[in-house]
Amino acid sequence: MGNATSAIETSGDCHGTAARRQNNRDVFGAGVSAFRQELSGDGCPAPIPLREASTRARPRVVVRKRPLFEHEATQDFDVLSCQGGTDVWGEGDAAALWVTRAMLAADHRTMYCEHHGFYADAVFGEAASTAEVYNAVLGGPLQHGSTTVLCFGQTGSGKTFTLAGIIDILREALPSGGGRWRVSALEVAGNAVTDLLHASARCVLRDDAGRCTRAVLLPARESAAEADAAGEVGAEPSSSGAPCLLVGSAAEAIDAIVDAARRRSTHRTGVHDASSRTHAVYQLEPVDSEGTGRGAGGRLCLTLVDLAGSEWARDQVSHERARRKEAQEVN
């Protein structure tokens, strides 16, 4: 992480962090603009590290910045600055997302900006489309093998929006030829796991002989504790271990995932009106006549994970008890 500071030669109302930032938004906004000019020029507040060159596959970290909501723009200002490129799979310099904090000096009068840089493989600004993110992230890896896209971030940061856009693009990007596809869709809420493709049927987690954790359907009469005691499992799992659907084409597989996504639990929160309150795990893969999948022989196996958003305590002030409990489990 990189750090930098920039002075603001002015004084003003500086009582409290939020009041200081909001009452002096023009002053601090000018400080952010000056810092962005520095980033776009020859100067750099901190050296950008090189990405580690390796022949082994490693997770790639991609940051996407969203625009401010209308209500946010009327109360606050943009404090996120992007630096670097969008080459997800290349080597060389990393990219950075800089977060600016509105600060107060020890004299309780002088204000200044403190900038913190967080490094990633690629950073997309608010003007970038979901198609640009998709092409950079999945344009190459989608051709073969196992690929996982995991969306993580604060409530309202755009995780579900981004993943929904990626799923929509996949409708055209996946192979259009004949052949069956296997689809699974799980919802995780605290310790409860349900199958979104089968009327939110309850599932239980099991370890197979290879020590891989799999989800299997519970018999309708049993609770998870009863299933643990009996050692019983239900429907045949897919390659991910999840109860699944077998469909006749990639387009039908996408339709099944879109339908499953509509069944996820959402509630109004202090951030926005339809916040995802659970984790969702979707998987799709082509299968041969023998039902072989999971990227076997270099074939595609795509897993999409949309995590529930973490929240600040101040975003939970208006929550009822059930919402606060959800937030604790998510965090």
CSV table of C-alpha atoms in Angstrom, one decimal:
chain,number,residue,atom,x,y,z
A,1,MET,CA,0.0,0.0,0.0
A,2,GLY,CA,1.3,3.5,-0.9
A,3,ASN,CA,0.8,6.7,1.1
A,4,ALA,CA,1.0,10.4,0.3
A,5,THR,CA,-0.2,13.7,1.7
A,6,SER,CA,-1.1,17.0,0.1
A,7,ALA,CA,-1.5,20.3,2.0
A,8,ILE,CA,-4.5,22.6,1.7
A,9,GLU,CA,-3.7,26.2,2.5
A,10,THR,CA,-7.0,27.2,4.1
A,11,SER,CA,-9.0,27.1,7.3
A,12,GLY,CA,-12.7,26.5,8.0
A,13,ASP,CA,-15.3,24.6,9.9
A,14,CYS,CA,-13.5,21.5,11.1
A,15,HIS,CA,-15.7,20.0,13.7
A,16,GLY,CA,-16.1,16.2,13.2
A,17,THR,CA,-14.8,14.1,10.3
A,18,ALA,CA,-18.1,14.1,8.4
A,19,ALA,CA,-18.8,17.8,9.0
A,20,ARG,CA,-15.2,18.7,8.0
A,21,ARG,CA,-15.5,16.8,4.7
A,22,GLN,CA,-19.0,17.9,3.8
A,23,ASN,CA,-18.8,21.6,4.9
A,24,ASN,CA,-15.5,22.0,3.1
A,25,ARG,CA,-16.2,19.8,0.1
A,26,ASP,CA,-15.0,22.4,-2.4
A,27,VAL,CA,-11.7,22.8,-0.7
A,28,PHE,CA,-11.1,19.0,-0.3
A,29,GLY,CA,-12.4,18.4,-3.8
A,30,ALA,CA,-9.8,20.8,-5.2
A,31,GLY,CA,-7.2,18.8,-3.2
A,32,VAL,CA,-8.4,15.5,-4.9
A,33,SER,CA,-8.3,17.2,-8.3
A,34,ALA,CA,-4.7,18.4,-7.7
A,35,PHE,CA,-3.7,14.9,-6.7
A,36,ARG,CA,-5.2,13.4,-9.8
A,37,GLN,CA,-3.2,15.9,-11.9
A,38,GLU,CA,-0.1,14.6,-10.1
A,39,LEU,CA,-1.0,11.0,-10.9
A,40,SER,CA,-1.6,11.8,-14.6
A,41,GLY,CA,1.7,13.7,-14.9
A,42,ASP,CA,5.3,12.5,-14.6
A,43,GLY,CA,5.3,12.7,-10.8
A,44,CYS,CA,4.1,9.7,-8.7
A,45,PRO,CA,3.3,9.9,-5.0
A,46,ALA,CA,4.6,6.4,-4.4
A,47,PRO,CA,6.4,3.8,-6.6
A,48,ILE,CA,4.0,1.3,-8.2
A,49,PRO,CA,5.2,-2.3,-7.5
A,50,LEU,CA,5.9,-4.8,-10.2
A,51,ARG,CA,3.6,-7.8,-10.4
A,52,GLU,CA,5.4,-11.0,-9.6
A,53,ALA,CA,6.3,-13.0,-12.7
A,54,SER,CA,5.4,-16.6,-12.2
A,55,THR,CA,4.7,-19.6,-14.4
A,56,ARG,CA,2.1,-20.8,-11.8
A,57,ALA,CA,-1.5,-19.6,-12.0
A,58,ARG,CA,-2.4,-17.1,-9.3
A,59,PRO,CA,-5.6,-15.1,-8.5
A,60,ARG,CA,-5.8,-11.8,-10.3
A,61,VAL,CA,-7.2,-8.8,-8.4
A,62,VAL,CA,-9.3,-6.4,-10.4
A,63,VAL,CA,-10.9,-3.2,-9.0
A,64,ARG,CA,-13.9,-1.5,-10.5
A,65,LYS,CA,-14.9,2.0,-9.4
A,66,ARG,CA,-18.5,2.9,-9.7
A,67,PRO,CA,-19.9,6.5,-10.1
A,68,LEU,CA,-21.5,8.2,-7.1
A,69,PHE,CA,-25.2,7.7,-6.6
A,70,GLU,CA,-27.2,10.9,-6.9
A,71,HIS,CA,-27.9,11.1,-3.2
A,72,GLU,CA,-24.1,10.6,-2.5
A,73,ALA,CA,-23.1,13.4,-4.9
A,74,THR,CA,-25.4,15.9,-3.2
A,75,GLN,CA,-23.8,15.2,0.2
A,76,ASP,CA,-20.2,14.3,-0.5
A,77,PHE,CA,-17.6,14.1,-3.2
A,78,ASP,CA,-15.5,11.5,-5.0
A,79,VAL,CA,-12.4,10.5,-3.1
A,80,LEU,CA,-11.3,7.5,-5.3
A,81,SER,CA,-8.6,8.0,-8.0
A,82,CYS,CA,-7.5,5.4,-10.5
A,83,GLN,CA,-3.9,4.9,-11.6
A,84,GLY,CA,-2.4,2.3,-14.0
A,85,GLY,CA,-3.8,0.1,-16.6
A,86,THR,CA,-6.4,-2.6,-17.2
A,87,ASP,CA,-4.2,-5.4,-18.4
A,88,VAL,CA,-5.5,-8.1,-16.1
A,89,TRP,CA,-3.3,-11.0,-17.3
A,90,GLY,CA,-0.1,-9.2,-18.2
A,91,GLU,CA,3.0,-8.7,-16.0
A,92,GLY,CA,5.0,-5.6,-15.2
A,93,ASP,CA,3.6,-2.6,-13.2
A,94,ALA,CA,0.5,-3.1,-11.1
A,95,ALA,CA,-2.4,-0.7,-11.0
A,96,ALA,CA,-3.5,1.4,-8.0
A,97,LEU,CA,-6.7,2.7,-6.5
A,98,TRP,CA,-6.0,5.8,-4.3
A,99,VAL,CA,-8.4,6.7,-1.5
A,100,THR,CA,-8.3,10.3,-0.2
A,101,ARG,CA,-9.0,11.1,3.4
A,102,ALA,CA,-10.0,14.6,4.6
A,103,MET,CA,-7.6,15.3,7.5
A,104,LEU,CA,-7.2,18.0,10.2
A,105,ALA,CA,-3.8,19.1,11.5
A,106,ALA,CA,-2.9,19.3,15.2
A,107,ASP,CA,-3.8,23.0,15.3
A,108,HIS,CA,-7.5,21.9,14.7
A,109,ARG,CA,-7.7,24.5,11.9
A,110,THR,CA,-5.4,23.5,9.1
A,111,MET,CA,-6.9,20.9,6.7
A,112,TYR,CA,-5.0,18.6,4.4
A,113,CYS,CA,-5.5,15.4,2.3
A,114,GLU,CA,-4.0,12.1,3.0
A,115,HIS,CA,-3.9,9.6,0.1
A,116,HIS,CA,-3.6,5.8,0.5
A,117,GLY,CA,-2.9,3.6,-2.5
A,118,PHE,CA,-4.2,0.0,-2.8
A,119,TYR,CA,-2.6,-2.1,-5.6
A,120,ALA,CA,-4.2,-4.6,-7.9
A,121,ASP,CA,-3.6,-6.2,-11.3
A,122,ALA,CA,-6.0,-3.8,-13.0
A,123,VAL,CA,-8.2,-0.9,-12.1
A,124,PHE,CA,-11.3,0.2,-14.0
A,125,GLY,CA,-12.6,3.8,-13.6
A,126,GLU,CA,-16.3,4.7,-13.4
A,127,ALA,CA,-16.4,5.4,-17.1
A,128,ALA,CA,-15.5,1.7,-18.0
A,129,SER,CA,-18.4,-0.4,-19.2
A,130,THR,CA,-19.1,-4.0,-18.0
A,131,ALA,CA,-18.2,-5.2,-21.5
A,132,GLU,CA,-14.7,-3.7,-21.0
A,133,VAL,CA,-14.3,-5.4,-17.7
A,134,TYR,CA,-15.6,-8.7,-19.2
A,135,ASN,CA,-13.2,-8.6,-22.1
A,136,ALA,CA,-10.2,-7.9,-19.9
A,137,VAL,CA,-11.1,-10.5,-17.3
A,138,LEU,CA,-12.7,-13.4,-19.2
A,139,GLY,CA,-11.8,-12.7,-22.9
A,140,GLY,CA,-8.9,-15.2,-22.7
A,141,PRO,CA,-9.5,-17.6,-19.8
A,142,LEU,CA,-13.0,-18.4,-20.9
A,143,GLN,CA,-11.7,-20.4,-23.9
A,144,HIS,CA,-10.8,-23.5,-21.8
A,145,GLY,CA,-10.2,-24.8,-18.3
A,146,SER,CA,-11.6,-23.9,-14.9
A,147,THR,CA,-12.2,-20.2,-14.2
A,148,THR,CA,-13.7,-18.5,-11.1
A,149,VAL,CA,-14.9,-14.9,-10.9
A,150,LEU,CA,-15.5,-13.7,-7.3
A,151,CYS,CA,-17.1,-10.3,-6.6
A,152,PHE,CA,-16.2,-8.9,-3.2
A,153,GLY,CA,-16.9,-5.4,-1.8
A,154,GLN,CA,-19.0,-3.2,0.4
A,155,THR,CA,-22.8,-3.1,0.1
A,156,GLY,CA,-23.8,-0.9,-2.9
A,157,SER,CA,-20.3,-1.1,-4.6
A,158,GLY,CA,-21.8,-2.7,-7.7
A,159,LYS,CA,-20.9,-6.4,-7.3
A,160,THR,CA,-24.3,-7.8,-8.3
A,161,PHE,CA,-24.6,-5.2,-11.1
A,162,THR,CA,-21.3,-6.2,-12.5
A,163,LEU,CA,-21.9,-9.9,-12.3
A,164,ALA,CA,-25.4,-9.6,-13.9
A,165,GLY,CA,-23.8,-7.7,-16.8
A,166,ILE,CA,-21.2,-10.5,-17.2
A,167,ILE,CA,-23.9,-13.1,-17.2
A,168,ASP,CA,-25.7,-11.2,-19.9
A,169,ILE,CA,-22.6,-11.0,-22.1
A,170,LEU,CA,-22.0,-14.8,-21.5
A,171,ARG,CA,-25.2,-15.4,-23.4
A,172,GLU,CA,-23.5,-14.5,-26.6
A,173,ALA,CA,-19.9,-15.5,-25.7
A,174,LEU,CA,-20.5,-19.1,-24.7
A,175,PRO,CA,-20.4,-21.8,-27.5
A,176,SER,CA,-23.6,-21.9,-29.3
A,177,GLY,CA,-23.4,-25.4,-30.7
A,178,GLY,CA,-25.4,-28.4,-29.4
A,179,GLY,CA,-24.5,-30.3,-26.3
A,180,ARG,CA,-25.7,-30.5,-22.8
A,181,TRP,CA,-24.7,-28.1,-20.0
A,182,ARG,CA,-24.7,-28.7,-16.2
A,183,VAL,CA,-25.9,-25.7,-14.1
A,184,SER,CA,-25.9,-25.2,-10.3
A,185,ALA,CA,-26.9,-22.3,-8.1
A,186,LEU,CA,-26.4,-22.1,-4.4
A,187,GLU,CA,-27.4,-19.4,-1.9
A,188,VAL,CA,-25.5,-19.1,1.4
A,189,ALA,CA,-27.1,-17.2,4.3
A,190,GLY,CA,-25.1,-17.5,7.5
A,191,ASN,CA,-24.9,-21.3,8.1
A,192,ALA,CA,-27.8,-22.1,5.8
A,193,VAL,CA,-27.2,-23.3,2.2
A,194,THR,CA,-30.1,-23.6,-0.2
A,195,ASP,CA,-30.5,-24.6,-3.9
A,196,LEU,CA,-31.9,-21.8,-6.0
A,197,LEU,CA,-32.7,-24.1,-8.9
A,198,HIS,CA,-35.0,-26.3,-6.8
A,199,ALA,CA,-37.4,-24.0,-4.9
A,200,SER,CA,-34.7,-23.1,-2.3
A,201,ALA,CA,-34.4,-26.7,-1.2
A,202,ARG,CA,-32.1,-27.1,1.8
A,203,CYS,CA,-28.6,-28.4,1.3
A,204,VAL,CA,-25.8,-29.7,3.6
A,205,LEU,CA,-22.1,-29.5,3.1
A,206,ARG,CA,-20.1,-32.8,2.9
A,207,ASP,CA,-16.5,-33.7,2.3
A,208,ASP,CA,-15.9,-36.3,-0.4
A,209,ALA,CA,-13.1,-38.9,-0.5
A,210,GLY,CA,-10.8,-36.3,-2.1
A,211,ARG,CA,-11.5,-33.9,0.8
A,212,CYS,CA,-13.4,-31.5,-1.5
A,213,THR,CA,-16.4,-29.8,0.2
A,214,ARG,CA,-19.6,-30.4,-1.7
A,215,ALA,CA,-23.2,-29.4,-1.2
A,216,VAL,CA,-25.9,-32.0,-1.5
A,217,LEU,CA,-29.7,-31.8,-1.1
A,218,LEU,CA,-31.2,-32.7,2.2
A,219,PRO,CA,-34.2,-35.1,2.2
A,220,ALA,CA,-37.2,-32.9,2.8
A,221,ARG,CA,-38.0,-34.5,6.2
A,222,GLU,CA,-34.6,-33.9,7.7
A,223,SER,CA,-32.8,-30.9,9.2
A,224,ALA,CA,-29.1,-30.4,8.7
A,225,ALA,CA,-28.4,-31.8,12.2
A,226,GLU,CA,-30.6,-34.9,11.5
A,227,ALA,CA,-28.7,-35.5,8.2
A,228,ASP,CA,-25.4,-35.2,10.0
A,229,ALA,CA,-26.5,-37.8,12.4
A,230,ALA,CA,-27.9,-40.2,9.8
A,231,GLY,CA,-25.2,-39.6,7.2
A,232,GLU,CA,-27.7,-39.4,4.4
A,233,VAL,CA,-27.6,-37.2,1.3
A,234,GLY,CA,-30.1,-36.5,-1.4
A,235,ALA,CA,-29.9,-35.7,-5.1
A,236,GLU,CA,-26.9,-36.4,-7.3
A,237,PRO,CA,-24.4,-33.6,-7.1
A,238,SER,CA,-22.8,-31.8,-10.1
A,239,SER,CA,-19.1,-31.5,-10.4
A,240,SER,CA,-19.1,-28.8,-7.8
A,241,GLY,CA,-21.1,-31.0,-5.5
A,242,ALA,CA,-24.2,-28.9,-5.8
A,243,PRO,CA,-27.6,-30.3,-6.9
A,244,CYS,CA,-27.9,-29.3,-10.6
A,245,LEU,CA,-29.9,-29.0,-13.7
A,246,LEU,CA,-28.9,-30.6,-17.1
A,247,VAL,CA,-30.0,-28.4,-20.0
A,248,GLY,CA,-29.7,-28.6,-23.7
A,249,SER,CA,-27.6,-25.5,-24.6
A,250,ALA,CA,-25.5,-22.7,-23.2
A,251,ALA,CA,-28.4,-20.3,-23.7
A,252,GLU,CA,-30.6,-22.5,-21.5
A,253,ALA,CA,-27.8,-22.6,-18.9
A,254,ILE,CA,-27.7,-18.8,-18.8
A,255,ASP,CA,-31.5,-18.6,-18.5
A,256,ALA,CA,-31.4,-21.0,-15.5
A,257,ILE,CA,-28.8,-18.8,-13.7
A,258,VAL,CA,-30.7,-15.6,-14.4
A,259,ASP,CA,-33.8,-17.2,-13.0
A,260,ALA,CA,-31.9,-18.4,-10.0
A,261,ALA,CA,-30.5,-14.9,-9.4
A,262,ARG,CA,-34.0,-13.5,-9.2
A,263,ARG,CA,-34.7,-15.8,-6.2
A,264,ARG,CA,-31.9,-14.4,-4.0
A,265,SER,CA,-32.8,-12.7,-0.8
A,266,THR,CA,-32.6,-8.9,-1.0
A,267,HIS,CA,-33.7,-6.2,1.5
A,268,ARG,CA,-33.6,-2.5,1.9
A,269,THR,CA,-30.6,-1.2,3.8
A,270,GLY,CA,-29.0,2.1,4.7
A,271,VAL,CA,-27.1,2.0,1.4
A,272,HIS,CA,-29.7,1.1,-1.2
A,273,ASP,CA,-33.1,-0.5,-1.7
A,274,ALA,CA,-32.3,-3.9,-3.0
A,275,SER,CA,-29.1,-5.1,-1.2
A,276,SER,CA,-28.1,-8.7,-1.7
A,277,ARG,CA,-28.1,-10.2,1.8
A,278,THR,CA,-26.7,-13.6,0.9
A,279,HIS,CA,-23.8,-15.1,-0.9
A,280,ALA,CA,-24.6,-16.7,-4.3
A,281,VAL,CA,-22.5,-19.4,-6.1
A,282,TYR,CA,-23.3,-20.2,-9.7
A,283,GLN,CA,-21.5,-22.8,-11.9
A,284,LEU,CA,-22.0,-23.9,-15.5
A,285,GLU,CA,-20.0,-26.4,-17.5
A,286,PRO,CA,-20.5,-28.4,-20.7
A,287,VAL,CA,-20.8,-32.1,-20.2
A,288,ASP,CA,-20.3,-35.0,-22.6
A,289,SER,CA,-22.5,-38.0,-23.1
A,290,GLU,CA,-21.0,-39.7,-20.0
A,291,GLY,CA,-21.7,-36.6,-17.9
A,292,THR,CA,-18.0,-35.7,-17.6
A,293,GLY,CA,-17.4,-32.0,-16.8
A,294,ARG,CA,-15.4,-29.8,-14.4
A,295,GLY,CA,-12.9,-28.6,-17.0
A,296,ALA,CA,-11.9,-32.2,-17.8
A,297,GLY,CA,-9.7,-32.5,-20.8
A,298,GLY,CA,-9.4,-28.7,-20.9
A,299,ARG,CA,-13.1,-28.1,-21.2
A,300,LEU,CA,-14.7,-25.0,-19.7
A,301,CYS,CA,-15.9,-24.9,-16.1
A,302,LEU,CA,-17.0,-21.4,-15.1
A,303,THR,CA,-17.9,-20.5,-11.5
A,304,LEU,CA,-19.4,-17.1,-10.6
A,305,VAL,CA,-19.5,-16.0,-7.0
A,306,ASP,CA,-21.5,-12.9,-5.8
A,307,LEU,CA,-20.7,-12.2,-2.2
A,308,ALA,CA,-23.1,-10.3,0.1
A,309,GLY,CA,-21.7,-6.8,0.8
A,310,SER,CA,-19.9,-5.9,4.0
A,311,GLU,CA,-21.2,-2.8,5.8
A,312,TRP,CA,-20.0,0.0,8.1
A,313,ALA,CA,-21.7,0.3,11.5
A,314,ARG,CA,-23.1,3.7,10.4
A,315,ASP,CA,-24.9,2.0,7.5
A,316,GLN,CA,-26.8,-0.2,10.0
A,317,VAL,CA,-28.2,2.5,12.2
A,318,SER,CA,-31.7,2.2,10.7
A,319,HIS,CA,-31.7,-1.6,10.5
A,320,GLU,CA,-34.1,-3.8,12.3
A,321,ARG,CA,-32.8,-6.6,14.3
A,322,ALA,CA,-32.9,-9.2,11.5
A,323,ARG,CA,-30.9,-6.9,9.2
A,324,ARG,CA,-28.3,-6.3,11.8
A,325,LYS,CA,-27.9,-10.0,12.4
A,326,GLU,CA,-27.5,-10.5,8.6
A,327,ALA,CA,-24.8,-7.8,8.5
A,328,GLN,CA,-22.9,-9.5,11.4
A,329,GLU,CA,-22.9,-12.8,9.5
A,330,VAL,CA,-21.8,-11.2,6.3
A,331,ASN,CA,-19.0,-9.2,7.9
